[in-house]
PDB file of C-alpha atoms and ligand atoms in Angstrom:
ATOM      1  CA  UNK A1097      32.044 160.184 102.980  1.00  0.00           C
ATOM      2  CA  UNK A1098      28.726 160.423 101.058  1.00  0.00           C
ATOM      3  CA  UNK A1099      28.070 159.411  97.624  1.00  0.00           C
ATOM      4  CA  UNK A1100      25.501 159.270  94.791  1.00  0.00           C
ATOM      5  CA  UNK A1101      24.651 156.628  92.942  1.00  0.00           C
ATOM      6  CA  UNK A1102      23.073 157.607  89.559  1.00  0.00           C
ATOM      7  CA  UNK A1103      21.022 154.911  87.108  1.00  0.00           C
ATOM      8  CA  UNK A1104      19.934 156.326  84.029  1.00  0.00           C
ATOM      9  CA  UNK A1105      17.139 155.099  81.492  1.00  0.00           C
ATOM     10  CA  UNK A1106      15.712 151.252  81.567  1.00  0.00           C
ATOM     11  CA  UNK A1107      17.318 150.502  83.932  1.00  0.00           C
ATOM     12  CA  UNK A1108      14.112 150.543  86.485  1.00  0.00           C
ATOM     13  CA  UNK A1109      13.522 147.802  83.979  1.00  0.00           C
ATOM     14  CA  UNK A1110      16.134 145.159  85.352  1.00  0.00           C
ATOM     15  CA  UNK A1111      15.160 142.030  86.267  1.00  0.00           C
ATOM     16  CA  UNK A1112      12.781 142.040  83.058  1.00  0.00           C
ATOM     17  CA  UNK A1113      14.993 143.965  80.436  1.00  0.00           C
ATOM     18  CA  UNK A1114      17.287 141.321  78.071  1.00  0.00           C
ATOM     19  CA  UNK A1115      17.928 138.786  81.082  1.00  0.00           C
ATOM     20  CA  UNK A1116      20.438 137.291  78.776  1.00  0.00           C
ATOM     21  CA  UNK A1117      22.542 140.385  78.962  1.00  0.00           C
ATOM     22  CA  UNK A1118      21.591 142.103  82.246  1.00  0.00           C
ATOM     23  CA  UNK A1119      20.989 139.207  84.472  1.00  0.00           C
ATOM     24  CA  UNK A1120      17.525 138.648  86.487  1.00  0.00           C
ATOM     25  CA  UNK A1121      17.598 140.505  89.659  1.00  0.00           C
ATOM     26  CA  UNK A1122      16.050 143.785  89.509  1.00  0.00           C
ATOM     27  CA  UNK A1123      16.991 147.298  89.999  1.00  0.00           C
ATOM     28  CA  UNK A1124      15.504 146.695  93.734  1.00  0.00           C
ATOM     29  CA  UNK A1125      17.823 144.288  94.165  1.00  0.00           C
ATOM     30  CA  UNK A1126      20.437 146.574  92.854  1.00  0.00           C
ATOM     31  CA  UNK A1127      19.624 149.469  94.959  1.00  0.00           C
ATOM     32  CA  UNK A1128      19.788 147.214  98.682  1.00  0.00           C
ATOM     33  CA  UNK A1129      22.727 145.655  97.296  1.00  0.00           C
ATOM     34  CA  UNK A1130      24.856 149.201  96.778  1.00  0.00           C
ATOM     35  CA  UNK A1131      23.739 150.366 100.381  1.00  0.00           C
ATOM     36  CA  UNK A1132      25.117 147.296 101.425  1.00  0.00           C
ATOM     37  CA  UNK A1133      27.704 147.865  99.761  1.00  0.00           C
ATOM     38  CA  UNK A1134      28.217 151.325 101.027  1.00  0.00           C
ATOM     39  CA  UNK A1135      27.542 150.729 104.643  1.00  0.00           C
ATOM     40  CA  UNK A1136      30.395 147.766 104.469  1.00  0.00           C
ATOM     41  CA  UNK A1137      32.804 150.608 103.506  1.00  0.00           C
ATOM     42  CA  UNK A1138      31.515 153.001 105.844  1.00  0.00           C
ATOM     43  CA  UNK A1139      30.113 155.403 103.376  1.00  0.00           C
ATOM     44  CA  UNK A1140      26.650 156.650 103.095  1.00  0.00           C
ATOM     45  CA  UNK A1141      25.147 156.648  99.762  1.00  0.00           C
ATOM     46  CA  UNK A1142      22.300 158.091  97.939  1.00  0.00           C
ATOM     47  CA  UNK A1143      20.692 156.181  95.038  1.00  0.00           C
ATOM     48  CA  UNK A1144      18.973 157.987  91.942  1.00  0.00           C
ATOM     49  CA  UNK A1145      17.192 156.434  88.672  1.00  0.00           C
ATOM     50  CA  UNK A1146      15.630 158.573  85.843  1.00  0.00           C
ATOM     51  CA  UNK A1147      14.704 157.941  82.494  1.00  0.00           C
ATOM     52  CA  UNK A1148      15.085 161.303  81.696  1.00  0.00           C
ATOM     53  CA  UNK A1149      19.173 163.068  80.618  1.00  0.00           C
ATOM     54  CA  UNK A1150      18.097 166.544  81.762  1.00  0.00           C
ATOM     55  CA  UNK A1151      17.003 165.354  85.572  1.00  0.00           C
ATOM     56  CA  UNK A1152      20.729 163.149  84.926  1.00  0.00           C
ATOM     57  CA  UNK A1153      21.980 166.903  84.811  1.00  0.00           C
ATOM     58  CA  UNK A1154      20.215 168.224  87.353  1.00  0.00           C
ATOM     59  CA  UNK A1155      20.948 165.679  89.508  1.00  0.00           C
ATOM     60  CA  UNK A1156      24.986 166.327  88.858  1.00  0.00           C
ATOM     61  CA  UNK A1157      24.659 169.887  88.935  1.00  0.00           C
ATOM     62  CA  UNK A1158      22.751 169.238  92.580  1.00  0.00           C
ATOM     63  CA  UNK A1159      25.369 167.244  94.037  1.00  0.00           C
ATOM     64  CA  UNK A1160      28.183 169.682  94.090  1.00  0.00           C
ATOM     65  CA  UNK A1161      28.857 170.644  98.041  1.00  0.00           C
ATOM     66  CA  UNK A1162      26.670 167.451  98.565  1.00  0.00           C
ATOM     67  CA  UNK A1163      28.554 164.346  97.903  1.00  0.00           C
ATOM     68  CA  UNK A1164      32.181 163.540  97.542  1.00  0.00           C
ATOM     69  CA  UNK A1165      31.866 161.235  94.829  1.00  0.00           C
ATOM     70  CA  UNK A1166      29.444 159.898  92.008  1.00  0.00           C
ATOM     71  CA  UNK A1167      29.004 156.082  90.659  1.00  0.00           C
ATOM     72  CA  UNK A1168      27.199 156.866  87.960  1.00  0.00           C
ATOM     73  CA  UNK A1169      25.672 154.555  85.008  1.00  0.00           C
ATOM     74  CA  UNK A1170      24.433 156.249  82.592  1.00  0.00           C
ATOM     75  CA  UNK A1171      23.262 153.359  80.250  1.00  0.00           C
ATOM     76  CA  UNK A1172      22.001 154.454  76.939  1.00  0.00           C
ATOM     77  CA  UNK A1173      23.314 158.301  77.468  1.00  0.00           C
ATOM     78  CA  UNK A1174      26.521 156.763  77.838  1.00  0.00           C
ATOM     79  CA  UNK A1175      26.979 156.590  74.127  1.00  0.00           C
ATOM     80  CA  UNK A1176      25.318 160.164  73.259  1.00  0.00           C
ATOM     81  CA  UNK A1177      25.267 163.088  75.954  1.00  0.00           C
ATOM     82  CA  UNK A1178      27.591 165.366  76.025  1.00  0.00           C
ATOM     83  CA  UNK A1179      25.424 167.294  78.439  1.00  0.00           C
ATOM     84  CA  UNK A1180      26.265 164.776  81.295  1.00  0.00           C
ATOM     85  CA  UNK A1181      29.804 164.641  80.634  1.00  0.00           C
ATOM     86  CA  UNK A1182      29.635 168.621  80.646  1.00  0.00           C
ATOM     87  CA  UNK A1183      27.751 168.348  84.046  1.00  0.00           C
ATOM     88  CA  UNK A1184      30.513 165.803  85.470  1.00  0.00           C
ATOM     89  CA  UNK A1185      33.199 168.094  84.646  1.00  0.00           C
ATOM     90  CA  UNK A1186      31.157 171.484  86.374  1.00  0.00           C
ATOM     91  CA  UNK A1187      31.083 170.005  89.451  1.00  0.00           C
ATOM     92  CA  UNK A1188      34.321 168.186  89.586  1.00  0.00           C
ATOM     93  CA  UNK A1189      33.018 165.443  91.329  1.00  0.00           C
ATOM     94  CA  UNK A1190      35.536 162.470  91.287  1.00  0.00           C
ATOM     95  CA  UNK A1191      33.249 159.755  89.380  1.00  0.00           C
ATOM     96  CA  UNK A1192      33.709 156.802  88.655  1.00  0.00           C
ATOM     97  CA  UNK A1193      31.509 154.463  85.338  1.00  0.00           C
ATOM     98  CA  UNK A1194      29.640 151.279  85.613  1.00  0.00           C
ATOM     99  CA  UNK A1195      28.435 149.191  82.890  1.00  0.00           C
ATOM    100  CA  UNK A1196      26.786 145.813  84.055  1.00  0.00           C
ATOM    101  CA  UNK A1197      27.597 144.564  80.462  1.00  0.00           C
ATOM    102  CA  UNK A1198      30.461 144.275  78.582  1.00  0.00           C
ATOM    103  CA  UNK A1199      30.136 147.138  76.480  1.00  0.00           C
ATOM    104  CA  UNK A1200      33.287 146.924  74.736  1.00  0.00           C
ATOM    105  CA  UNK A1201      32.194 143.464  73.230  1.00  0.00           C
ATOM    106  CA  UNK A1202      28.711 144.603  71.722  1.00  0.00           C
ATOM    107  CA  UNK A1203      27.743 146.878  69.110  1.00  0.00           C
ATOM    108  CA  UNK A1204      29.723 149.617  67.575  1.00  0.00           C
ATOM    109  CA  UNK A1205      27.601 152.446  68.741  1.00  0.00           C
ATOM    110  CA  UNK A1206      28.303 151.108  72.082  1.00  0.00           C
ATOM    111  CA  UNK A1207      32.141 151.746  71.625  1.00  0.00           C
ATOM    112  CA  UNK A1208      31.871 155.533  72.899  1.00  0.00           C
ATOM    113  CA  UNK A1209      31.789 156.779  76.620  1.00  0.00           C
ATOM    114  CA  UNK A1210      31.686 160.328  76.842  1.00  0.00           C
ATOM    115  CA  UNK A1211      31.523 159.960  80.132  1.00  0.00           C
ATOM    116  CA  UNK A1212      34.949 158.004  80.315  1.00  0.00           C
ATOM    117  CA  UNK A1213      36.705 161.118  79.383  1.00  0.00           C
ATOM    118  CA  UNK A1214      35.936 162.244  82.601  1.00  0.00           C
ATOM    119  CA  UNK A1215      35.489 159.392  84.896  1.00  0.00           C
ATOM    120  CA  UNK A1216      38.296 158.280  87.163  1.00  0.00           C
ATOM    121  CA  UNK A1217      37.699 154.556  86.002  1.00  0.00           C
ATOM    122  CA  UNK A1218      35.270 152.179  83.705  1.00  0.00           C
ATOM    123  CA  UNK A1219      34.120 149.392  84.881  1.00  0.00           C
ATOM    124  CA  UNK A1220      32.138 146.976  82.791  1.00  0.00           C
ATOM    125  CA  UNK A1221      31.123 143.102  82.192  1.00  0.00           C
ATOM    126  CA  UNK A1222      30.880 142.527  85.855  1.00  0.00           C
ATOM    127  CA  UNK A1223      27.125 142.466  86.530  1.00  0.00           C
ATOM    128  CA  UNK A1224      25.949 143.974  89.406  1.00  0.00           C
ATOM    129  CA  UNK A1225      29.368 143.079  91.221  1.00  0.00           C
ATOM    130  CA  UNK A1226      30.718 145.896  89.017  1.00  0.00           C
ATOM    131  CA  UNK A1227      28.837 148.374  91.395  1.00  0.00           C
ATOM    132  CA  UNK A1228      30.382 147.122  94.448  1.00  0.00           C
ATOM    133  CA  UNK A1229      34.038 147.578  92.669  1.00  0.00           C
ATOM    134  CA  UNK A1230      33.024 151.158  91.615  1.00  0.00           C
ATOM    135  CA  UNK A1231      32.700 151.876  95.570  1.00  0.00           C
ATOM    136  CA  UNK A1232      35.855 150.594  96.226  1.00  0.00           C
ATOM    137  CA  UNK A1233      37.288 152.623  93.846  1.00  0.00           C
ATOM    138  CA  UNK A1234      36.041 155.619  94.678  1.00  0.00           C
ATOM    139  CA  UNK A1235      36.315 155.113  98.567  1.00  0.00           C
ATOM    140  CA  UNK A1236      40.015 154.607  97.223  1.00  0.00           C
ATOM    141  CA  UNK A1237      40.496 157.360  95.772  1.00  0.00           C
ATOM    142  CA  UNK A1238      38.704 159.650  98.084  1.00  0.00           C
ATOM    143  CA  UNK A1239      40.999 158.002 100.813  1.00  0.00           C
ATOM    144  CA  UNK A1240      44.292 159.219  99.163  1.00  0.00           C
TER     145      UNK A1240
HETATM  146  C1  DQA B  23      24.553 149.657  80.076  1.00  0.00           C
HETATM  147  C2  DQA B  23      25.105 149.484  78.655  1.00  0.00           C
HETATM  148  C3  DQA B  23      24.482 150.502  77.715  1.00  0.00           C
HETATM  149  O1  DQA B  23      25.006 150.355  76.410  1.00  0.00           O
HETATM  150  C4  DQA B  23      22.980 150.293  77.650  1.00  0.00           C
HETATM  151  O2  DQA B  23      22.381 151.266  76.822  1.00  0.00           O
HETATM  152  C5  DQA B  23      22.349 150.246  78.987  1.00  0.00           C
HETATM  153  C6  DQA B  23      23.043 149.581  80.099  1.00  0.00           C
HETATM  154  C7  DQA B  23      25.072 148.558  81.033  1.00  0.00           C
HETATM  155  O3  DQA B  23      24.913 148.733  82.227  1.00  0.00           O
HETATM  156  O4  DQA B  23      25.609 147.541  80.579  1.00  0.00           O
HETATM  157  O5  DQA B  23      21.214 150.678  79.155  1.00  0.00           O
HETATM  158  O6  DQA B  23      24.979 150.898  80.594  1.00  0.00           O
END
């Protein structure tokens, strides 16, 4: 079972970006934590970051044959790109959303996921933990 782990923008930034709300460990950190993660489950895992939505897409449209399943956050894209949600639903990947935050208790324009009308689950407000959950999920699901 292989999956890909997708970041999207700023969040190469962890550790430094809004401590208050993202925590202090940094997207290093992140990235040996998921293969961790992974390797617990017996899964192998591929992590990607990019600031960029069109290398998010390429990325997705990549995957398909590749991976069985996608943990993707797509931070600030979340809220605006229909192109990744698009992408998701191409490939038919079974995905599942992570949000370190709680999204759902922060601004307004934070209150859409176009990716959620896709995903399998959302999972948010758990820090980096929420990762770990998402690859449960997924193994879960994968496993049915
Ligand atoms: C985020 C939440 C998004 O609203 C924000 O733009 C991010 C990170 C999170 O992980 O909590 O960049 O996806």
């Amino acid at each position: 079972m292989k999956i890909l782990i997708i970041n999207g923008p700023n969040l190469n930034m962890l550790g430094l970006r809004e401590p208050g709300i993202y925590g202090d460990r940094n997207y290093a950190t992140l990235c040996t934590l998921c293969e961790q993660w992974c390797a617990e489950e017996g899964m192998e895992c591929e992590l990607f970051q990019t600031n960029h939505e069109g290398a998010i897409v390429d990325k997705i449209q990549e995957a398909y044959g590749r991976f069985d399943g996608i943990v993707i956050n797509p931070a600030a894209y979340t809220h605006t790109s229909v192109a990744i949600l698009d992408a998701l639903k191409a490939v038919s990947i079974p995905t599942v959303e992570v949000h370190i935050s709680k999204v759902s208790d922060r601004e307004a324009f934070r209150q859409i996921s176009y990716v959620s009308l896709y995903a399998l689950r959302t999972i948010e407000g758990m820090g980096f933990e929420g990762y770990r959950e998402a690859i449960c999920a997924l193994k879960k699901h994968l496993n049915k």
